[in-house]
XYZ file of C-alpha atoms in Angstrom:
446
model
C 0.000 0.000 0.000
C 1.235 3.382 -0.920
C 1.946 5.511 2.087
C 0.234 8.900 2.044
C 2.178 11.939 3.091
C 0.706 14.569 5.336
C -0.327 16.920 2.540
C -1.866 14.150 0.472
C -3.839 12.915 3.473
C -5.248 16.368 4.208
C -6.372 16.784 0.622
C -8.022 13.408 0.661
C -9.951 14.183 3.873
C -11.136 17.471 2.433
C -12.268 15.697 -0.703
C -14.209 13.089 1.301
C -15.947 15.800 3.355
C -16.878 17.769 0.216
C -18.138 14.591 -1.501
C -20.361 13.688 1.483
C -21.701 17.276 1.720
C -22.527 17.390 -2.003
C -24.406 14.093 -1.971
C -26.262 15.070 1.198
C -27.374 18.402 -0.298
C -28.658 16.659 -3.458
C -30.725 14.324 -1.311
C -32.047 17.292 0.753
C -33.054 19.223 -2.370
C -34.935 16.189 -3.695
C -36.725 15.840 -0.347
C -37.721 19.538 -0.438
C -39.172 19.124 -3.917
C -41.112 16.012 -2.873
C -42.474 17.804 0.223
C -43.482 20.862 -1.829
C -45.292 18.739 -4.429
C -47.144 16.857 -1.722
C -48.202 20.138 -0.080
C -49.578 21.535 -3.348
C -51.519 18.341 -4.085
C -53.067 18.146 -0.639
C -53.875 21.910 -0.631
C -55.740 21.633 -3.952
C -57.679 18.617 -2.725
C -58.601 20.478 0.443
C -59.809 23.536 -1.510
C -61.953 21.398 -3.771
C -63.622 19.898 -0.736
C -64.839 23.314 0.457
C -68.553 24.114 -0.120
C -69.313 26.273 -3.167
C -70.776 29.100 -1.101
C -67.666 29.786 0.990
C -66.846 33.488 0.654
C -63.387 34.329 -0.645
C -62.335 37.856 0.287
C -60.316 40.002 -2.076
C -57.262 41.286 -0.217
C -57.945 44.786 -1.511
C -61.658 44.718 -0.687
C -62.054 42.992 2.654
C -65.529 43.544 3.978
C -65.989 44.238 7.667
C -68.001 41.615 9.464
C -71.173 42.959 11.090
C -72.624 41.257 14.143
C -76.226 42.138 13.289
C -78.802 39.884 14.836
C -80.592 37.743 12.274
C -84.241 38.181 13.106
C -86.782 35.408 13.187
C -89.290 37.388 11.126
C -92.610 35.633 10.478
C -94.206 35.269 7.084
C -95.482 38.588 5.656
C -98.825 39.601 7.067
C -101.741 39.881 4.668
C -103.913 42.621 6.134
C -107.611 42.587 5.349
C -108.166 44.948 2.397
C -109.897 48.160 3.318
C -113.315 48.230 1.695
C -112.927 51.557 -0.046
C -115.434 53.298 -2.242
C -112.582 54.456 -4.491
C -112.192 51.282 -6.502
C -112.377 52.903 -9.924
C -113.750 51.170 -12.988
C -111.119 48.435 -13.070
C -108.951 50.210 -15.638
C -105.214 50.236 -14.994
C -103.263 52.234 -17.569
C -99.590 51.850 -18.367
C -97.005 53.950 -16.574
C -96.586 56.328 -19.518
C -100.249 57.277 -19.427
C -100.242 57.665 -15.637
C -97.113 59.852 -15.709
C -98.692 62.212 -18.207
C -101.906 62.361 -16.183
C -100.097 62.994 -12.880
C -98.818 66.293 -14.327
C -97.530 68.321 -11.369
C -97.430 67.288 -7.708
C -96.911 68.559 -4.166
C -95.410 66.775 -1.158
C -97.061 66.674 2.250
C -93.573 66.797 3.763
C -92.629 66.526 7.448
C -96.030 65.077 8.240
C -96.742 61.330 8.245
C -92.992 60.610 7.904
C -92.164 62.671 11.018
C -90.850 60.709 14.016
C -88.730 61.111 17.155
C -85.441 61.343 15.276
C -83.068 62.522 17.985
C -79.763 60.593 17.782
C -81.195 58.388 15.033
C -77.752 58.208 13.397
C -76.243 56.466 16.430
C -76.140 52.708 16.932
C -77.653 53.245 20.391
C -80.902 54.356 18.703
C -82.328 50.853 18.739
C -86.038 51.538 18.300
C -88.515 54.324 17.610
C -89.338 56.407 20.717
C -92.964 56.971 21.646
C -94.284 60.523 21.364
C -97.021 61.833 23.674
C -99.973 59.504 24.053
C -98.812 57.452 21.042
C -101.601 58.396 18.641
C -101.209 59.097 14.905
C -101.634 62.844 15.425
C -98.720 62.885 17.895
C -96.389 61.896 15.076
C -98.191 63.739 12.283
C -97.649 67.048 14.091
C -94.276 66.461 15.805
C -92.278 68.285 13.100
C -94.577 71.273 12.945
C -97.398 70.308 10.608
C -101.018 70.771 11.581
C -103.242 67.708 11.264
C -103.997 67.306 7.548
C -107.632 67.978 6.656
C -109.885 67.516 3.665
C -109.921 71.299 3.224
C -106.121 71.405 2.907
C -106.136 68.784 0.180
C -109.060 70.517 -1.550
C -106.854 73.618 -1.706
C -104.010 71.645 -3.282
C -106.364 70.513 -6.029
C -107.735 74.044 -6.500
C -104.193 75.415 -6.840
C -103.669 73.248 -9.937
C -101.850 70.173 -8.668
C -102.861 66.708 -9.813
C -100.669 64.575 -7.537
C -99.977 64.471 -3.793
C -96.988 62.560 -2.432
C -97.556 61.253 1.099
C -94.245 60.236 2.739
C -94.808 57.745 5.586
C -92.687 56.522 8.507
C -94.280 53.147 9.153
C -92.289 52.537 12.329
C -94.397 54.978 14.306
C -96.591 53.182 16.879
C -95.069 49.839 15.806
C -94.289 47.334 18.571
C -90.661 46.315 18.903
C -91.447 42.592 18.885
C -89.547 41.484 15.785
C -92.664 41.037 13.637
C -92.569 44.463 11.945
C -96.338 44.703 12.161
C -97.741 48.072 11.079
C -99.989 49.676 13.661
C -103.614 49.542 12.452
C -104.421 53.050 13.696
C -101.433 54.470 11.853
C -102.215 52.863 8.508
C -105.832 53.914 8.932
C -104.726 57.535 9.347
C -102.626 57.295 6.195
C -105.707 55.881 4.481
C -107.756 58.904 5.561
C -105.287 61.243 3.838
C -105.299 59.032 0.749
C -109.079 59.335 0.726
C -108.837 63.129 0.890
C -106.895 62.860 -2.376
C -109.298 60.355 -3.928
C -112.248 62.671 -3.263
C -110.470 65.294 -5.375
C -109.534 62.843 -8.140
C -105.881 63.391 -7.240
C -103.144 60.783 -7.554
C -101.854 59.778 -4.115
C -98.287 58.442 -3.868
C -97.469 56.482 -0.692
C -93.943 55.346 0.178
C -91.627 54.148 2.971
C -89.851 57.304 4.144
C -87.005 57.535 6.715
C -87.934 54.093 8.059
C -85.859 52.739 5.183
C -82.870 54.546 6.723
C -83.481 52.985 10.126
C -83.649 49.479 8.662
C -80.856 49.632 6.078
C -78.393 51.066 8.597
C -78.870 48.142 10.975
C -79.513 44.979 8.953
C -77.771 42.984 6.267
C -79.153 42.582 2.768
C -81.136 39.417 3.412
C -82.741 40.787 6.569
C -83.567 44.039 4.761
C -85.170 42.052 1.960
C -87.296 40.137 4.462
C -88.316 43.214 6.451
C -89.268 45.312 3.418
C -91.136 42.380 1.877
C -93.076 42.132 5.124
C -93.853 45.861 5.226
C -94.889 46.181 1.583
C -97.044 43.057 1.795
C -98.974 44.666 4.643
C -99.318 48.067 2.936
C -100.333 46.609 -0.418
C -102.791 44.153 1.149
C -104.547 46.923 3.019
C -104.842 49.192 -0.047
C -105.382 46.509 -2.687
C -108.921 47.570 -3.588
C -107.975 51.147 -4.463
C -108.037 52.385 -8.044
C -105.040 53.286 -10.183
C -105.102 56.753 -8.591
C -103.126 55.224 -5.723
C -99.469 54.703 -6.625
C -96.830 53.043 -4.445
C -93.249 54.324 -4.283
C -90.867 51.806 -2.752
C -88.509 53.970 -0.731
C -87.198 57.475 -0.242
C -83.528 58.452 -0.610
C -81.615 55.802 1.334
C -81.078 52.934 -1.088
C -77.305 52.540 -1.310
C -76.825 54.439 1.958
C -74.437 53.842 4.848
C -74.601 50.961 7.322
C -73.309 50.589 10.850
C -70.072 48.640 11.131
C -69.210 46.312 14.026
C -67.924 49.276 16.016
C -71.158 51.226 15.670
C -69.972 53.739 13.059
C -71.844 54.526 9.849
C -69.714 53.491 6.875
C -70.199 53.782 3.131
C -70.858 50.525 1.339
C -68.532 49.453 -1.444
C -70.047 50.709 -4.675
C -70.921 47.250 -5.985
C -72.533 46.312 -2.668
C -74.522 49.546 -2.670
C -75.952 48.783 -6.112
C -76.591 45.186 -5.112
C -78.639 46.359 -2.127
C -80.472 48.995 -4.189
C -81.446 46.538 -6.894
C -82.442 43.854 -4.396
C -84.708 46.201 -2.411
C -86.481 47.455 -5.534
C -87.071 43.867 -6.619
C -88.393 42.933 -3.172
C -90.780 45.897 -3.275
C -92.214 45.031 -6.694
C -92.565 41.329 -5.915
C -94.208 41.980 -2.545
C -96.836 44.303 -3.994
C -97.632 42.025 -6.922
C -97.956 39.006 -4.615
C -100.977 40.542 -2.877
C -103.108 40.342 -6.024
C -106.267 42.315 -6.618
C -105.703 45.737 -8.124
C -102.052 45.505 -7.059
C -101.443 43.060 -9.886
C -101.597 45.953 -12.362
C -100.972 49.033 -10.214
C -98.228 51.439 -11.333
C -95.228 51.258 -8.997
C -92.309 53.651 -8.584
C -88.906 52.114 -7.899
C -86.362 54.295 -6.135
C -82.987 55.400 -7.451
C -79.631 54.932 -5.751
C -79.817 57.832 -3.238
C -82.356 59.124 -5.807
C -79.211 60.687 -7.295
C -79.473 61.130 -11.059
C -75.860 60.277 -11.894
C -75.851 57.099 -9.810
C -79.340 56.013 -10.854
C -78.602 56.341 -14.578
C -75.549 54.083 -14.246
C -75.689 50.708 -15.982
C -75.259 49.148 -12.525
C -78.766 50.277 -11.595
C -81.175 47.575 -12.738
C -84.901 48.024 -13.254
C -86.444 44.867 -11.758
C -88.428 42.391 -13.789
C -92.150 42.787 -13.268
C -95.020 40.421 -14.063
C -97.093 43.470 -15.051
C -96.067 45.049 -18.346
C -95.073 48.706 -18.560
C -96.195 49.509 -15.022
C -92.967 50.862 -13.505
C -91.558 54.372 -13.035
C -88.188 55.420 -11.587
C -87.833 58.025 -8.834
C -84.989 60.552 -8.595
C -84.763 63.905 -6.806
C -83.641 67.466 -7.609
C -82.469 67.937 -11.167
C -80.296 70.922 -10.134
C -79.080 69.656 -6.748
C -75.337 70.237 -7.293
C -75.947 73.776 -8.552
C -78.217 74.591 -5.614
C -75.706 73.661 -2.933
C -72.837 75.407 -4.728
C -74.839 78.643 -5.106
C -74.841 78.565 -8.906
C -78.557 79.016 -9.582
C -79.880 81.120 -12.442
C -76.909 81.233 -14.809
C -75.846 79.447 -17.968
C -73.963 76.779 -16.028
C -77.176 76.031 -14.147
C -79.153 75.758 -17.392
C -76.505 73.506 -18.943
C -76.377 71.290 -15.865
C -80.144 70.795 -15.855
C -80.039 69.917 -19.552
C -77.272 67.362 -18.973
C -79.182 65.708 -16.124
C -82.319 65.503 -18.256
C -80.339 63.903 -21.084
C -79.054 61.214 -18.698
C -82.601 60.421 -17.571
C -83.923 60.380 -21.132
C -81.228 57.968 -22.263
C -81.478 55.612 -19.277
C -85.256 55.525 -18.839
C -87.609 57.655 -20.927
C -86.254 56.354 -24.218
C -86.955 52.836 -22.940
C -90.563 53.573 -22.020
C -89.901 54.012 -18.285
C -91.266 57.338 -16.980
C -89.253 59.439 -14.528
C -90.825 60.592 -11.265
C -89.077 63.635 -9.744
C -90.401 62.824 -6.278
C -88.804 65.937 -4.819
C -87.995 69.158 -6.644
C -87.154 72.569 -5.236
C -89.985 74.865 -4.171
C -88.007 78.044 -3.594
C -84.567 79.467 -4.311
C -83.049 81.727 -1.617
C -81.529 84.935 -2.958
C -78.018 83.968 -1.816
C -78.073 80.902 -4.050
C -79.117 82.805 -7.185
C -75.870 84.125 -8.649
C -76.599 83.866 -12.377
C -77.826 86.585 -14.701
C -80.421 84.654 -16.734
C -82.971 84.100 -13.951
C -82.783 86.362 -10.909
C -85.952 85.623 -8.942
C -87.026 82.456 -7.127
C -90.273 82.119 -9.056
C -88.426 82.576 -12.372
C -86.095 79.705 -11.484
C -89.044 77.589 -10.349
C -90.883 78.196 -13.611
C -87.834 77.293 -15.700
C -87.220 74.019 -13.844
C -90.847 72.852 -13.827
C -91.324 73.617 -17.527
C -88.090 71.834 -18.394
C -89.083 68.707 -16.463
C -92.566 68.608 -17.955
C -91.097 69.187 -21.416
C -89.111 65.972 -20.960
C -92.203 64.073 -19.827
C -91.084 63.792 -16.207
C -93.415 64.112 -13.200
C -92.176 66.966 -10.957
C -93.371 66.925 -7.338
C -92.495 70.010 -5.299
C -90.968 69.297 -1.891
C -92.865 71.295 0.720
C -93.181 71.328 4.506
C -95.220 73.463 6.878
C -93.469 76.604 8.127
C -93.591 80.375 7.746
C -91.894 80.148 4.346
C -93.618 77.069 2.975
C -94.746 76.974 -0.634
C -98.283 75.917 0.249
C -99.939 77.503 3.282
C -101.748 74.689 5.082
C -103.505 77.098 7.404
C -105.100 79.118 4.602
C -105.167 76.268 2.065
C -103.493 78.148 -0.782
C -100.106 78.825 -2.385
C -98.420 81.415 -0.180
C -96.612 83.613 -2.744
C -98.582 85.324 -5.507
C -95.768 84.857 -8.050
C -95.492 81.148 -7.294
C -99.261 80.870 -7.583
C -99.123 82.393 -11.046
C -96.341 80.006 -12.103
C -98.420 76.962 -11.144
C -101.519 78.364 -12.863
C -99.597 79.035 -16.081
C -98.234 75.481 -16.112
C -101.389 73.606 -15.163
C -104.191 75.555 -16.841
């Protein structure tokens, strides 16, 4: 055997160590690859075993979890239909005909939709406070309105209006028992005001007003769908015998509005979720009314826009619900010059151009498709500080321009009005308060 010298031996030892290390590392790398492959295979099998309805959150759009209580709401109540004398002759025209016949309207604002609203935007506002002796008139008058009378509505008709919008807060006098049952005295009082309109051959528009805010802020989409189905089933059942002069409007301005998060703060919905809620609530409204049968099978219904904002409602994301009745739907938006009003740009060319652009959006999205537009709220008066343009310098001049423009496009303008010292319509004297405004309405309606 050849004897190794010291240097040769050292080199040989180093070589053996390197050779062992190299072979070991190759084995380790192979093991890592095998482990990685096994992990991927088992992970894919595990994912496939998940149920199809498991939510997968987008890292950039994680939705806060809300701990809202899922209510055990009973089946919608079918109230006994009120046996009205105002049944009509059984004719139910299409929405286009009704819109043209509605002409010009006035709101009975801050009346049947008034409620104890203090701190209503806080999560601690868990139910509707009782006012006074808990009678309909306690709520009807709590925001300053006198009790509505037949004489007041007679005056609205005499002034030239053909439509009265009756906003309603259906939570007043309602028991907090989870059934969402409308108080019979309250719906009866609403019915009395509807009858005041019927006696004058006026269209009466009844909606859910402000109560939609209370509900949407606190409940998830499915609970909202159930609650509003319940409410509209009750309302429609009660009024099902009324003629086509009674029109239902699903909601007010809160579709797409904020909801409370798990910490009790009001947060904007993601835009897609806001449209999803808006579309779902309009569909629930239409289906609930139609399900009650009778005259409701063919009654004209008004679905509500996203915030009733024209830009958002004319988006392709806003979907008009399918309806078993043909051509019996309108769409509600508010204030064709809203942005100009709040930026004090009324009366000038920019104001005129803005109104034109908003009308074009509505024409393209709805009117051109046979769906009439209901301007459920439009401005009654323009304060001097907001009129900065040179084309129209007086409130009544601006009012006349807007109303004529809306009617020219085939829309149904309904003036927003409440009872106060500066109201458009004086409920105490049953007439339009300002002589110039009175002349504007006469010129448009006669």
